[in-house]
PDB file of C-alpha atoms in Angstrom:
ATOM      1  CA  MET A  20    -145.100 -85.845 -68.012  1.00 44.00           C
ATOM      2  CA  MET A  21    -142.590 -88.264 -69.546  1.00 48.00           C
ATOM      3  CA  LEU A  22    -143.477 -89.281 -73.068  1.00 49.00           C
ATOM      4  CA  ASP A  23    -140.604 -91.753 -73.575  1.00 51.00           C
ATOM      5  CA  ILE A  24    -137.367 -92.847 -71.943  1.00 48.00           C
ATOM      6  CA  PHE A  25    -135.428 -90.009 -73.648  1.00 51.00           C
ATOM      7  CA  SER A  26    -137.610 -87.479 -71.907  1.00 54.00           C
ATOM      8  CA  SER A  27    -135.402 -87.986 -68.866  1.00 51.00           C
ATOM      9  CA  PHE A  28    -132.757 -85.888 -70.634  1.00 51.00           C
ATOM     10  CA  ASP A  29    -135.070 -82.893 -70.958  1.00 52.00           C
ATOM     11  CA  PRO A  30    -134.265 -80.309 -68.258  1.00 51.00           C
ATOM     12  CA  GLY A  31    -137.744 -78.830 -68.519  1.00 50.00           C
ATOM     13  CA  ILE A  32    -139.259 -82.142 -67.426  1.00 48.00           C
ATOM     14  CA  ASN A  33    -136.801 -83.036 -64.692  1.00 49.00           C
ATOM     15  CA  LEU A  34    -137.032 -79.637 -62.971  1.00 47.00           C
ATOM     16  CA  ILE A  35    -140.222 -77.747 -62.082  1.00 43.00           C
ATOM     17  CA  ASN A  36    -138.838 -74.387 -63.146  1.00 43.00           C
ATOM     18  CA  ASN A  37    -136.670 -74.543 -66.211  1.00 47.00           C
ATOM     19  CA  PHE A  38    -135.123 -71.137 -65.507  1.00 45.00           C
ATOM     20  CA  SER A  39    -133.771 -72.365 -62.159  1.00 47.00           C
ATOM     21  CA  SER A  40    -132.053 -75.333 -63.786  1.00 54.00           C
ATOM     22  CA  PRO A  41    -128.542 -73.721 -64.278  1.00 59.00           C
ATOM     23  CA  LEU A  42    -128.683 -72.028 -60.900  1.00 62.00           C
ATOM     24  CA  LEU A  43    -129.663 -75.158 -59.080  1.00 61.00           C
ATOM     25  CA  PHE A  44    -127.117 -77.256 -60.937  1.00 59.00           C
ATOM     26  CA  TRP A  45    -124.120 -74.977 -60.239  1.00 63.00           C
ATOM     27  CA  THR A  46    -125.269 -74.452 -56.632  1.00 67.00           C
ATOM     28  CA  MET A  47    -125.251 -78.189 -56.034  1.00 62.00           C
ATOM     29  CA  VAL A  48    -121.888 -78.663 -57.725  1.00 61.00           C
ATOM     30  CA  SER A  49    -120.242 -75.730 -55.923  1.00 65.00           C
ATOM     31  CA  SER A  50    -121.607 -76.709 -52.501  1.00 65.00           C
ATOM     32  CA  SER A  51    -120.417 -80.314 -52.918  1.00 61.00           C
ATOM     33  CA  ILE A  52    -116.945 -79.186 -54.009  1.00 60.00           C
ATOM     34  CA  LEU A  53    -116.756 -76.835 -50.996  1.00 62.00           C
ATOM     35  CA  LEU A  54    -117.878 -79.598 -48.699  1.00 59.00           C
ATOM     36  CA  PHE A  55    -115.102 -81.861 -50.005  1.00 56.00           C
ATOM     37  CA  SER A  56    -112.400 -79.171 -49.957  1.00 55.00           C
ATOM     38  CA  LEU A  57    -113.069 -77.499 -46.604  1.00 55.00           C
ATOM     39  CA  SER A  58    -111.637 -79.014 -43.412  1.00 53.00           C
ATOM     40  CA  LEU A  59    -114.540 -79.191 -40.970  1.00 53.00           C
ATOM     41  CA  TRP A  60    -112.548 -80.701 -38.154  1.00 53.00           C
ATOM     42  CA  SER A  61    -109.278 -80.076 -36.399  1.00 57.00           C
ATOM     43  CA  THR A  62    -107.959 -83.319 -37.884  1.00 62.00           C
ATOM     44  CA  PRO A  63    -108.790 -84.442 -41.499  1.00 62.00           C
ATOM     45  CA  SER A  64    -111.943 -86.462 -41.710  1.00 63.00           C
ATOM     46  CA  ASN A  65    -112.293 -89.642 -43.746  1.00 68.00           C
ATOM     47  CA  LEU A  66    -114.044 -87.680 -46.472  1.00 64.00           C
ATOM     48  CA  ILE A  67    -111.136 -85.274 -46.764  1.00 67.00           C
ATOM     49  CA  ILE A  68    -108.622 -88.129 -46.800  1.00 71.00           C
ATOM     50  CA  LEU A  69    -110.630 -89.826 -49.568  1.00 71.00           C
ATOM     51  CA  MET A  70    -110.787 -86.684 -51.719  1.00 70.00           C
ATOM     52  CA  ASN A  71    -107.066 -86.033 -51.224  1.00 73.00           C
ATOM     53  CA  SER A  72    -106.218 -89.507 -52.372  1.00 76.00           C
ATOM     54  CA  VAL A  73    -108.441 -89.094 -55.455  1.00 75.00           C
ATOM     55  CA  THR A  74    -106.885 -85.778 -56.362  1.00 76.00           C
ATOM     56  CA  LYS A  75    -103.390 -87.246 -55.793  1.00 79.00           C
ATOM     57  CA  ILE A  76    -104.138 -90.034 -58.292  1.00 79.00           C
ATOM     58  CA  MET A  77    -105.033 -87.526 -61.028  1.00 77.00           C
ATOM     59  CA  ASN A  78    -102.144 -85.178 -60.104  1.00 76.00           C
ATOM     60  CA  ASP A  79     -99.659 -88.062 -60.378  1.00 77.00           C
ATOM     61  CA  GLN A  80    -101.064 -89.047 -63.754  1.00 75.00           C
ATOM     62  CA  GLY A  81    -100.659 -85.525 -65.082  1.00 71.00           C
ATOM     63  CA  SER A  82     -97.105 -85.439 -63.765  1.00 72.00           C
ATOM     64  CA  ARG A  83     -96.160 -88.492 -65.802  1.00 73.00           C
ATOM     65  CA  THR A  84     -96.943 -86.723 -69.080  1.00 72.00           C
ATOM     66  CA  ARG A  85     -95.553 -83.717 -70.798  1.00 66.00           C
ATOM     67  CA  GLY A  86     -98.303 -81.690 -69.263  1.00 61.00           C
ATOM     68  CA  LEU A  87     -95.849 -81.323 -66.318  1.00 57.00           C
ATOM     69  CA  HIS A  88     -94.179 -78.560 -68.384  1.00 62.00           C
ATOM     70  CA  LEU A  89     -97.429 -76.665 -68.834  1.00 71.00           C
ATOM     71  CA  LYS A  90     -98.064 -74.255 -65.950  1.00 74.00           C
ATOM     72  CA  GLY A  91    -101.338 -74.933 -64.208  1.00 75.00           C
ATOM     73  CA  PHE A  92    -102.152 -78.022 -66.291  1.00 79.00           C
ATOM     74  CA  ASN A  93    -102.298 -80.397 -63.304  1.00 79.00           C
ATOM     75  CA  ILE A  94    -104.531 -77.999 -61.403  1.00 80.00           C
ATOM     76  CA  ILE A  95    -106.945 -77.860 -64.357  1.00 83.00           C
ATOM     77  CA  ILE A  96    -107.004 -81.635 -64.717  1.00 84.00           C
ATOM     78  CA  VAL A  97    -107.581 -82.255 -61.030  1.00 83.00           C
ATOM     79  CA  SER A  98    -110.293 -79.584 -60.814  1.00 83.00           C
ATOM     80  CA  LEU A  99    -112.007 -80.971 -63.913  1.00 86.00           C
ATOM     81  CA  PHE A 100    -111.795 -84.474 -62.482  1.00 87.00           C
ATOM     82  CA  ILE A 101    -113.615 -83.394 -59.289  1.00 84.00           C
ATOM     83  CA  ILE A 102    -116.247 -81.407 -61.202  1.00 84.00           C
ATOM     84  CA  ILE A 103    -117.103 -84.314 -63.586  1.00 88.00           C
ATOM     85  CA  ILE A 104    -117.335 -86.717 -60.651  1.00 86.00           C
ATOM     86  CA  ASN A 105    -119.758 -84.354 -58.900  1.00 82.00           C
ATOM     87  CA  VAL A 106    -121.807 -83.777 -62.031  1.00 85.00           C
ATOM     88  CA  ASN A 107    -122.049 -87.485 -62.754  1.00 86.00           C
ATOM     89  CA  LEU A 108    -123.089 -88.370 -59.212  1.00 84.00           C
ATOM     90  CA  ILE A 109    -125.553 -85.523 -58.966  1.00 81.00           C
ATOM     91  CA  GLY A 110    -127.179 -86.702 -62.174  1.00 81.00           C
ATOM     92  CA  LEU A 111    -128.058 -89.995 -60.410  1.00 82.00           C
ATOM     93  CA  LEU A 112    -130.306 -88.211 -57.949  1.00 78.00           C
ATOM     94  CA  PRO A 113    -134.048 -88.415 -58.600  1.00 72.00           C
ATOM     95  CA  ALA A 114    -135.612 -85.466 -60.513  1.00 68.00           C
ATOM     96  CA  VAL A 115    -132.138 -83.990 -61.235  1.00 71.00           C
ATOM     97  CA  PHE A 116    -131.168 -83.231 -64.811  1.00 72.00           C
ATOM     98  CA  SER A 117    -127.991 -85.100 -65.902  1.00 77.00           C
ATOM     99  CA  TYR A 118    -125.749 -82.556 -67.607  1.00 80.00           C
ATOM    100  CA  SER A 119    -122.902 -84.963 -68.260  1.00 83.00           C
ATOM    101  CA  SER A 120    -125.125 -87.040 -70.578  1.00 83.00           C
ATOM    102  CA  HIS A 121    -125.282 -84.202 -73.073  1.00 82.00           C
ATOM    103  CA  LEU A 122    -122.668 -83.559 -75.794  1.00 82.00           C
ATOM    104  CA  LEU A 123    -122.785 -79.782 -75.187  1.00 83.00           C
ATOM    105  CA  PHE A 124    -121.527 -80.199 -71.641  1.00 84.00           C
ATOM    106  CA  THR A 125    -118.710 -82.619 -72.500  1.00 88.00           C
ATOM    107  CA  LEU A 126    -117.611 -80.656 -75.546  1.00 88.00           C
ATOM    108  CA  SER A 127    -117.439 -77.480 -73.503  1.00 87.00           C
ATOM    109  CA  PHE A 128    -114.614 -79.122 -71.491  1.00 88.00           C
ATOM    110  CA  GLY A 129    -112.984 -81.415 -74.008  1.00 88.00           C
ATOM    111  CA  LEU A 130    -112.728 -79.115 -77.004  1.00 89.00           C
ATOM    112  CA  PRO A 131    -111.123 -75.990 -75.362  1.00 89.00           C
ATOM    113  CA  LEU A 132    -108.585 -78.036 -73.425  1.00 87.00           C
ATOM    114  CA  TRP A 133    -107.613 -80.148 -76.490  1.00 87.00           C
ATOM    115  CA  LEU A 134    -107.396 -77.039 -78.629  1.00 87.00           C
ATOM    116  CA  ALA A 135    -105.262 -75.285 -75.994  1.00 85.00           C
ATOM    117  CA  LEU A 136    -102.813 -78.169 -76.010  1.00 84.00           C
ATOM    118  CA  ILE A 137    -102.565 -78.203 -79.812  1.00 84.00           C
ATOM    119  CA  LEU A 138    -102.153 -74.419 -80.114  1.00 83.00           C
ATOM    120  CA  SER A 139     -99.570 -74.385 -77.360  1.00 81.00           C
ATOM    121  CA  ALA A 140     -97.533 -77.082 -79.170  1.00 80.00           C
ATOM    122  CA  ILE A 141     -97.790 -75.207 -82.509  1.00 81.00           C
ATOM    123  CA  MET A 142     -96.791 -71.863 -81.041  1.00 81.00           C
ATOM    124  CA  PHE A 143     -93.854 -72.964 -78.870  1.00 77.00           C
ATOM    125  CA  ASN A 144     -92.343 -75.847 -80.929  1.00 76.00           C
ATOM    126  CA  THR A 145     -93.836 -75.894 -84.407  1.00 77.00           C
ATOM    127  CA  THR A 146     -91.124 -78.072 -85.972  1.00 78.00           C
ATOM    128  CA  SER A 147     -91.345 -80.778 -83.369  1.00 76.00           C
ATOM    129  CA  TRP A 148     -95.212 -80.793 -83.546  1.00 77.00           C
ATOM    130  CA  ILE A 149     -95.217 -81.197 -87.329  1.00 77.00           C
ATOM    131  CA  ALA A 150     -92.615 -83.976 -87.081  1.00 76.00           C
ATOM    132  CA  SER A 151     -94.914 -85.830 -84.659  1.00 75.00           C
ATOM    133  CA  LEU A 152     -97.494 -86.192 -87.418  1.00 77.00           C
ATOM    134  CA  LEU A 153     -95.222 -88.694 -89.210  1.00 76.00           C
ATOM    135  CA  PRO A 154     -94.359 -91.987 -87.397  1.00 73.00           C
ATOM    136  CA  GLY A 155     -90.778 -93.034 -87.634  1.00 72.00           C
ATOM    137  CA  GLY A 156     -89.625 -95.956 -89.756  1.00 72.00           C
ATOM    138  CA  ALA A 157     -92.497 -95.799 -92.271  1.00 70.00           C
ATOM    139  CA  PRO A 158     -91.883 -96.243 -96.039  1.00 75.00           C
ATOM    140  CA  HIS A 159     -91.483 -92.969 -97.932  1.00 78.00           C
ATOM    141  CA  TRP A 160     -94.404 -93.634-100.304  1.00 77.00           C
ATOM    142  CA  LEU A 161     -96.676 -93.953 -97.311  1.00 77.00           C
ATOM    143  CA  ASN A 162     -95.683 -90.608 -95.723  1.00 76.00           C
ATOM    144  CA  PRO A 163     -98.450 -88.457 -97.293  1.00 79.00           C
ATOM    145  CA  PHE A 164    -101.135 -90.952 -96.267  1.00 83.00           C
ATOM    146  CA  LEU A 165     -99.775 -91.354 -92.740  1.00 81.00           C
ATOM    147  CA  VAL A 166     -99.688 -87.570 -92.215  1.00 81.00           C
ATOM    148  CA  LEU A 167    -103.330 -87.358 -93.447  1.00 86.00           C
ATOM    149  CA  ILE A 168    -104.422 -90.228 -91.151  1.00 84.00           C
ATOM    150  CA  GLU A 169    -102.593 -88.843 -88.188  1.00 83.00           C
ATOM    151  CA  THR A 170    -104.108 -85.361 -88.779  1.00 84.00           C
ATOM    152  CA  ILE A 171    -107.626 -86.781 -88.928  1.00 88.00           C
ATOM    153  CA  SER A 172    -106.952 -88.906 -85.846  1.00 85.00           C
ATOM    154  CA  ILE A 173    -105.835 -85.831 -83.832  1.00 85.00           C
ATOM    155  CA  SER A 174    -108.721 -83.743 -85.132  1.00 86.00           C
ATOM    156  CA  VAL A 175    -111.474 -86.159 -83.981  1.00 89.00           C
ATOM    157  CA  ARG A 176    -110.017 -86.550 -80.506  1.00 88.00           C
ATOM    158  CA  PRO A 177    -112.319 -83.948 -78.838  1.00 89.00           C
ATOM    159  CA  LEU A 178    -115.343 -85.596 -80.484  1.00 90.00           C
ATOM    160  CA  THR A 179    -114.475 -89.095 -79.391  1.00 90.00           C
ATOM    161  CA  LEU A 180    -113.567 -87.828 -75.907  1.00 89.00           C
ATOM    162  CA  SER A 181    -116.865 -86.052 -75.492  1.00 89.00           C
ATOM    163  CA  PHE A 182    -118.971 -88.724 -77.130  1.00 89.00           C
ATOM    164  CA  ARG A 183    -117.476 -91.400 -74.843  1.00 89.00           C
ATOM    165  CA  LEU A 184    -118.538 -89.628 -71.648  1.00 89.00           C
ATOM    166  CA  ALA A 185    -121.950 -88.516 -72.891  1.00 88.00           C
ATOM    167  CA  ALA A 186    -122.800 -91.930 -74.421  1.00 88.00           C
ATOM    168  CA  ASN A 187    -121.855 -93.915 -71.376  1.00 88.00           C
ATOM    169  CA  MET A 188    -123.747 -91.650 -69.001  1.00 87.00           C
ATOM    170  CA  SER A 189    -126.821 -91.554 -71.316  1.00 85.00           C
ATOM    171  CA  ALA A 190    -126.882 -95.334 -71.552  1.00 85.00           C
ATOM    172  CA  GLY A 191    -126.841 -95.723 -67.781  1.00 84.00           C
ATOM    173  CA  HIS A 192    -129.689 -93.236 -67.263  1.00 82.00           C
ATOM    174  CA  ILE A 193    -131.788 -94.910 -69.973  1.00 83.00           C
ATOM    175  CA  VAL A 194    -131.354 -98.272 -68.263  1.00 84.00           C
ATOM    176  CA  LEU A 195    -132.287 -96.736 -64.895  1.00 82.00           C
ATOM    177  CA  THR A 196    -135.349 -95.098 -66.421  1.00 81.00           C
ATOM    178  CA  LEU A 197    -136.478 -98.394 -67.949  1.00 83.00           C
ATOM    179  CA  ILE A 198    -136.048-100.297 -64.691  1.00 82.00           C
ATOM    180  CA  GLY A 199    -137.817 -97.561 -62.789  1.00 80.00           C
ATOM    181  CA  THR A 200    -140.719 -97.588 -65.249  1.00 80.00           C
ATOM    182  CA  TYR A 201    -141.239-101.386 -64.965  1.00 81.00           C
ATOM    183  CA  CYS A 202    -140.761-101.155 -61.232  1.00 81.00           C
ATOM    184  CA  ALA A 203    -143.522 -98.565 -60.891  1.00 78.00           C
ATOM    185  CA  ALA A 204    -145.804-100.637 -63.160  1.00 79.00           C
ATOM    186  CA  SER A 205    -145.221-103.800 -61.105  1.00 80.00           C
ATOM    187  CA  MET A 206    -146.519-102.090 -57.949  1.00 78.00           C
ATOM    188  CA  PHE A 207    -150.076-102.793 -59.121  1.00 78.00           C
ATOM    189  CA  SER A 208    -149.488-106.261 -60.629  1.00 80.00           C
ATOM    190  CA  SER A 209    -146.925-108.348 -58.746  1.00 78.00           C
ATOM    191  CA  LEU A 210    -145.319-107.864 -55.334  1.00 80.00           C
ATOM    192  CA  ILE A 211    -142.580-110.409 -56.101  1.00 83.00           C
ATOM    193  CA  GLY A 212    -141.774-108.678 -59.370  1.00 79.00           C
ATOM    194  CA  LEU A 213    -141.615-105.329 -57.572  1.00 81.00           C
ATOM    195  CA  ILE A 214    -139.143-106.670 -55.051  1.00 84.00           C
ATOM    196  CA  ILE A 215    -136.963-108.292 -57.743  1.00 85.00           C
ATOM    197  CA  LEU A 216    -136.943-105.162 -59.884  1.00 83.00           C
ATOM    198  CA  PHE A 217    -136.228-102.967 -56.894  1.00 83.00           C
ATOM    199  CA  MET A 218    -133.219-105.115 -55.944  1.00 87.00           C
ATOM    200  CA  ILE A 219    -131.997-105.019 -59.564  1.00 86.00           C
ATOM    201  CA  GLN A 220    -132.330-101.268 -59.612  1.00 84.00           C
ATOM    202  CA  MET A 221    -130.441-100.826 -56.366  1.00 86.00           C
ATOM    203  CA  GLY A 222    -127.620-103.034 -57.691  1.00 87.00           C
ATOM    204  CA  TYR A 223    -127.503-101.169 -60.956  1.00 87.00           C
ATOM    205  CA  ILE A 224    -127.354 -97.824 -59.146  1.00 86.00           C
ATOM    206  CA  MET A 225    -124.248 -99.050 -57.287  1.00 88.00           C
ATOM    207  CA  PHE A 226    -122.860-100.189 -60.640  1.00 90.00           C
ATOM    208  CA  GLU A 227    -123.651 -96.813 -62.141  1.00 88.00           C
ATOM    209  CA  ILE A 228    -121.798 -95.038 -59.366  1.00 87.00           C
ATOM    210  CA  GLY A 229    -118.723 -96.949 -60.307  1.00 88.00           C
ATOM    211  CA  ILE A 230    -119.274 -96.062 -63.974  1.00 89.00           C
ATOM    212  CA  CYS A 231    -119.480 -92.350 -62.986  1.00 88.00           C
ATOM    213  CA  LEU A 232    -116.104 -92.561 -61.252  1.00 87.00           C
ATOM    214  CA  ILE A 233    -114.431 -94.578 -64.038  1.00 90.00           C
ATOM    215  CA  GLN A 234    -115.732 -92.315 -66.829  1.00 90.00           C
ATOM    216  CA  SER A 235    -114.525 -89.227 -64.988  1.00 88.00           C
ATOM    217  CA  TYR A 236    -111.072 -90.786 -64.663  1.00 88.00           C
ATOM    218  CA  ILE A 237    -110.977 -91.868 -68.326  1.00 90.00           C
ATOM    219  CA  PHE A 238    -111.987 -88.368 -69.521  1.00 91.00           C
ATOM    220  CA  CYS A 239    -109.199 -86.658 -67.573  1.00 87.00           C
ATOM    221  CA  LEU A 240    -106.714 -89.480 -68.265  1.00 87.00           C
ATOM    222  CA  LEU A 241    -107.123 -89.048 -72.001  1.00 88.00           C
ATOM    223  CA  LEU A 242    -106.739 -85.276 -71.744  1.00 87.00           C
ATOM    224  CA  SER A 243    -103.499 -85.769 -69.781  1.00 84.00           C
ATOM    225  CA  LEU A 244    -102.243 -88.222 -72.479  1.00 83.00           C
ATOM    226  CA  TYR A 245    -103.072 -85.658 -75.172  1.00 84.00           C
ATOM    227  CA  ALA A 246    -100.609 -83.387 -73.403  1.00 81.00           C
ATOM    228  CA  ASP A 247     -97.868 -85.560 -74.797  1.00 75.00           C
ATOM    229  CA  ASP A 248     -98.492 -83.782 -78.114  1.00 68.00           C
ATOM    230  CA  HIS A 249     -96.950 -80.711 -76.439  1.00 64.00           C
ATOM    231  CA  PRO A 250     -93.197 -80.955 -77.106  1.00 57.00           C
TER     232      PRO A 250
END
């Protein structure tokens, strides 16, 4: 039973058995990734071509940053890109818990990768990393304040990165829940209202699919840009 619109983010409500939630989630994600990655035909299908073009976009983006000098960084970014796309799209299915709308999920990806980039820069080129905290051409009396501001700006990056994805996905699911609630209520009151709300919901679902793809790209794009902190 859903008590309010935020109950849609409770895994115990969306799934019949709460203990099967992680198993069902990772099964769906893994099976979808395998379906995209395996070649089912002697020649590449349209689905394989589409996924290859998507991964190529993210791989090219990672190659344009200093992450190119980090071994395996592009592989991590491309894999994370595919995983987040799958998680976002799976969360749009009825009665499926949306993991990407929770801060715990987004932080579990954003924080370790951001921290790995920072620690790598500090360990391998400490002087250059410290120098990057101070913008060039600034007045000398502003240097202590600029270093403090830059340090705070870098420190909050994983939070803003994670909040951006979680907030955008949460907002979309709340709107879908509201439209679905009014659509169900109009079944017993107005047929015209039901048709209108149903068309609105179908259009918003298509819009939300685009949001899922864009937010996945932005999340990985920002992580690849953070690799520029690695000298």
